[in-house]
XYZ file of N, CA and C in Angstrom:
282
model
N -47.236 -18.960 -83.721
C -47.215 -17.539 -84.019
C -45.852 -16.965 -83.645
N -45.210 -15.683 -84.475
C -44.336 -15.457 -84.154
C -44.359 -13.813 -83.779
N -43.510 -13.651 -82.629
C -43.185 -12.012 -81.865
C -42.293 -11.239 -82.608
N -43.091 -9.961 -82.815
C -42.193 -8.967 -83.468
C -42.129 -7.639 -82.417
N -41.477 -6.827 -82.445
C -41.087 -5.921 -81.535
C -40.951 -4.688 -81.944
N -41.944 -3.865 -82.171
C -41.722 -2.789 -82.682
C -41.661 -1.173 -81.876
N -40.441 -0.321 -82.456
C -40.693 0.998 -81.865
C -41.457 1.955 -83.074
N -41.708 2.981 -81.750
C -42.779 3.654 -82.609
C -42.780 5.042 -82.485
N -42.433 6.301 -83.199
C -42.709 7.623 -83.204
C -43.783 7.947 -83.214
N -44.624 8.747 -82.789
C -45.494 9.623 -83.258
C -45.395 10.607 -84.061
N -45.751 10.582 -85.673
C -45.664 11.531 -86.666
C -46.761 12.249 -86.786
N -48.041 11.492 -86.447
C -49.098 12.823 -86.461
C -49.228 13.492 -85.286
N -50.146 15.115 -85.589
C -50.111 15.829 -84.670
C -51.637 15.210 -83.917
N -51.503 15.010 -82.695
C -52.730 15.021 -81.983
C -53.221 15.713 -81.018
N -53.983 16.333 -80.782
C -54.777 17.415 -79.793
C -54.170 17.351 -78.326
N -54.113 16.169 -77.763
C -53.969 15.598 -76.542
C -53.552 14.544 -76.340
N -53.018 14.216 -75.337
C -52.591 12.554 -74.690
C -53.678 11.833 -75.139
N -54.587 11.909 -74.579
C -56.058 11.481 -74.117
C -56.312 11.007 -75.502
N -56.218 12.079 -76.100
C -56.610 11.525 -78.041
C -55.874 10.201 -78.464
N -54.367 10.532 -78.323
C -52.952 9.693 -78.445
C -53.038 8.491 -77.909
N -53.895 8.083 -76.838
C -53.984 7.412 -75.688
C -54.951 6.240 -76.480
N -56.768 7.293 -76.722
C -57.113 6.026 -77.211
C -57.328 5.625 -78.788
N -56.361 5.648 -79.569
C -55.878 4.840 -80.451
C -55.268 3.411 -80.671
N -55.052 3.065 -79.180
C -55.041 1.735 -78.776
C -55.942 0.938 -79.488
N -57.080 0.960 -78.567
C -58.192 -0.012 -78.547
C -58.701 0.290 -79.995
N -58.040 1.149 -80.889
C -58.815 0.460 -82.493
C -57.765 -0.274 -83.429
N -56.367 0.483 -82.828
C -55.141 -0.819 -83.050
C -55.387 -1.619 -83.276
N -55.660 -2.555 -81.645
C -56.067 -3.683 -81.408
C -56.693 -4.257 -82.373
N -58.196 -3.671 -82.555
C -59.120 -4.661 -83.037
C -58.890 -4.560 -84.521
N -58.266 -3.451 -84.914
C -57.713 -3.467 -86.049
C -56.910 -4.876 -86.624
N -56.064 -4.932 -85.959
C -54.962 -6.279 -85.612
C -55.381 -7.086 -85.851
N -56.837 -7.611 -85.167
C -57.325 -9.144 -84.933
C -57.844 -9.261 -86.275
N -58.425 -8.270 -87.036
C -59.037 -8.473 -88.018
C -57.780 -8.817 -88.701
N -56.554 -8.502 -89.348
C -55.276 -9.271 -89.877
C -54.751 -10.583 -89.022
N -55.506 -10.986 -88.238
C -54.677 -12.502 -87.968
C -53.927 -11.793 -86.902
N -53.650 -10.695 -86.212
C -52.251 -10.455 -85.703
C -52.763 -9.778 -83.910
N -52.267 -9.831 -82.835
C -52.800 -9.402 -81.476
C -51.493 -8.300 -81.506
N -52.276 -7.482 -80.298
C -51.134 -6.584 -79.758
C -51.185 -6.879 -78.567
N -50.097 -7.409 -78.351
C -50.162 -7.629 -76.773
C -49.684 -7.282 -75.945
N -49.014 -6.276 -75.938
C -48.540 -4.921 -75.141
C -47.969 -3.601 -75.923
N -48.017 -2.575 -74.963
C -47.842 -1.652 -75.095
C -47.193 -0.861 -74.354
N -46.057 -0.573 -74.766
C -45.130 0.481 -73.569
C -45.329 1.845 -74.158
N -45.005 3.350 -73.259
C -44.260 4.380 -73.197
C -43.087 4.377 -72.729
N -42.285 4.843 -73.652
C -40.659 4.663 -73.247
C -39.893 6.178 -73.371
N -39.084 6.063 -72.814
C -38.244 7.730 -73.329
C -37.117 7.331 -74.023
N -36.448 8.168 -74.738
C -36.096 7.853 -75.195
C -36.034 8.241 -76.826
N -35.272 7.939 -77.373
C -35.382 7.796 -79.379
C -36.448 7.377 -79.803
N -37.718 6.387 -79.413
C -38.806 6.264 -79.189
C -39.517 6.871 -78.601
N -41.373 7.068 -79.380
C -42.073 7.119 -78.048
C -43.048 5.966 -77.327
N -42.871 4.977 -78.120
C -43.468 3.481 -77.910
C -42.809 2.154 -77.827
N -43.225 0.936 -77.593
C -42.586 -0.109 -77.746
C -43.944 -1.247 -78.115
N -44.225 -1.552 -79.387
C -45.229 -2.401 -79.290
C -44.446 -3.886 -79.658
N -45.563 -4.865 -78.747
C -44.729 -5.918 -78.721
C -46.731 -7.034 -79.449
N -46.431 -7.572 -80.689
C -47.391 -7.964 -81.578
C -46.684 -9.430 -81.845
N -47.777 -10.211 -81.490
C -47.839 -11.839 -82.234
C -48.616 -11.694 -83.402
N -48.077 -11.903 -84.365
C -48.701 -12.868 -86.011
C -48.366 -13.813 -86.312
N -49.335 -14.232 -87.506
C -48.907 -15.775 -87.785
C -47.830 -15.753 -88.843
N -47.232 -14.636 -89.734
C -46.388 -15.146 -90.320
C -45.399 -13.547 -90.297
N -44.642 -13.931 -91.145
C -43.773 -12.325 -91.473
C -44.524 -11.515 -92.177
N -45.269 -12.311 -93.473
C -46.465 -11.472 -93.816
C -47.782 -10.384 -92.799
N -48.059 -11.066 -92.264
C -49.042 -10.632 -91.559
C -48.510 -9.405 -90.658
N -47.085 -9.532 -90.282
C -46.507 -8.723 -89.461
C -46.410 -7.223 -90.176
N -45.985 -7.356 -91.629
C -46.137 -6.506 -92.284
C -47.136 -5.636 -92.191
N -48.453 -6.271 -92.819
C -49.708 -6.013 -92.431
C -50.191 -5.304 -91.630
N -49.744 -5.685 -90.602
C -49.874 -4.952 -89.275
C -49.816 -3.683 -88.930
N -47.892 -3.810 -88.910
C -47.276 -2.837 -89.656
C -48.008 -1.437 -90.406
N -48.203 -1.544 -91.067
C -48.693 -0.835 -92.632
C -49.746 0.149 -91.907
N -51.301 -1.229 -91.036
C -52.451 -0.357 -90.584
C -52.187 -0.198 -88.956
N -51.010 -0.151 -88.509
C -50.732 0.835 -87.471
C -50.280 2.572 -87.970
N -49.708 2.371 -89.047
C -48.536 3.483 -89.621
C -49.988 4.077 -89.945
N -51.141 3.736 -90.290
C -52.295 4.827 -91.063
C -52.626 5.787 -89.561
N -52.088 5.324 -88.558
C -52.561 6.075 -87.403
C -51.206 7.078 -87.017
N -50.613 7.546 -88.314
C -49.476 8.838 -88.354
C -48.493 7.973 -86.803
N -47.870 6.844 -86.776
C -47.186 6.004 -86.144
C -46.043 5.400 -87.085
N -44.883 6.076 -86.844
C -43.593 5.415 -87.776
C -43.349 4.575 -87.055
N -43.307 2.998 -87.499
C -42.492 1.908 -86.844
C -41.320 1.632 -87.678
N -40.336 0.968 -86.610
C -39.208 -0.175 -86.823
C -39.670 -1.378 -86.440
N -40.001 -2.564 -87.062
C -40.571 -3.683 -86.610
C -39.394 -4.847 -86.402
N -39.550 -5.569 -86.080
C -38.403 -6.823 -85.723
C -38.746 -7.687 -85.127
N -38.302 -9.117 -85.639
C -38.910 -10.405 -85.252
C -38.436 -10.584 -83.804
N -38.799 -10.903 -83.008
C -37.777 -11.445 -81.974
C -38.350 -13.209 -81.377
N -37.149 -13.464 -80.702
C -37.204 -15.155 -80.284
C -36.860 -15.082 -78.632
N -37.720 -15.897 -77.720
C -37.462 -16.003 -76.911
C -35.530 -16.449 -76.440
N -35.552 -16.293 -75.143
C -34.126 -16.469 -75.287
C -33.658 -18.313 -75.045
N -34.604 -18.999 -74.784
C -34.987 -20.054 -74.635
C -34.820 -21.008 -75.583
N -35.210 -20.129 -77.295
C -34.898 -20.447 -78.402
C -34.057 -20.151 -78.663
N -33.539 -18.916 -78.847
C -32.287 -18.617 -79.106
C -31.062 -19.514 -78.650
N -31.207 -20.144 -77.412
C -29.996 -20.606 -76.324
C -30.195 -21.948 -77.631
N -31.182 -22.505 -77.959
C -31.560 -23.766 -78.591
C -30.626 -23.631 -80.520
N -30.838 -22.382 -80.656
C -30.320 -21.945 -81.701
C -28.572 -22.074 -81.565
N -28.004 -21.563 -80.534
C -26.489 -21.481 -79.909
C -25.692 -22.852 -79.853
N -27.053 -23.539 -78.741
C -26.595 -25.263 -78.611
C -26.306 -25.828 -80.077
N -26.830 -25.631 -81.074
C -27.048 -26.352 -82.651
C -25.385 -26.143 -82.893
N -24.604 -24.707 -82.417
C -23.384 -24.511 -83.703
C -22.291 -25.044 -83.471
């Protein structure tokens, strides 16, 4: 499976934190039903107001993801990322 890294605005208006808050837990299960986990979740300050960090099985799926997070008025920037472990493995190759 591969890690994508996404930030996230809030574009819809919501009543409360509390409201804002639990949209999580249908994320989630939202997710699993596409093949895809969320496996964390930050508040950040910042140009953002999120940081979701999501395993899927392909770039497709990430999309996917993507798409039925955004129905919850959530603008993402998504992006693959690689451990640095790989990356260093990627460096050693050139």
């Amino acid at each position: 499976m591969s890690k994508y890294a996404s930030l996230v605005n809030v574009e819809q208006n919501y009543q409360n934190v509390q409201e804002l808050a639990s949209i999580w837990g249908d994320v989630r299960t939202e997710l699993e039903q596409h093949d895809a986990a969320l496996e964390e979740t930050y508040a950040i300050l910042g140009e953002y107001d999120f940081l979701l960090l999501i395993d899927a099985e392909s770039r497709d799926t990430a999309y996917q993801a993507s798409l039925c997070i955004e129905r919850y008025g959530l603008d993402m920037q998504t992006m693959e990322i690689i451990p640095m472990a790989e990356f260093a493995g990627l460096v050693d190759d050139l």
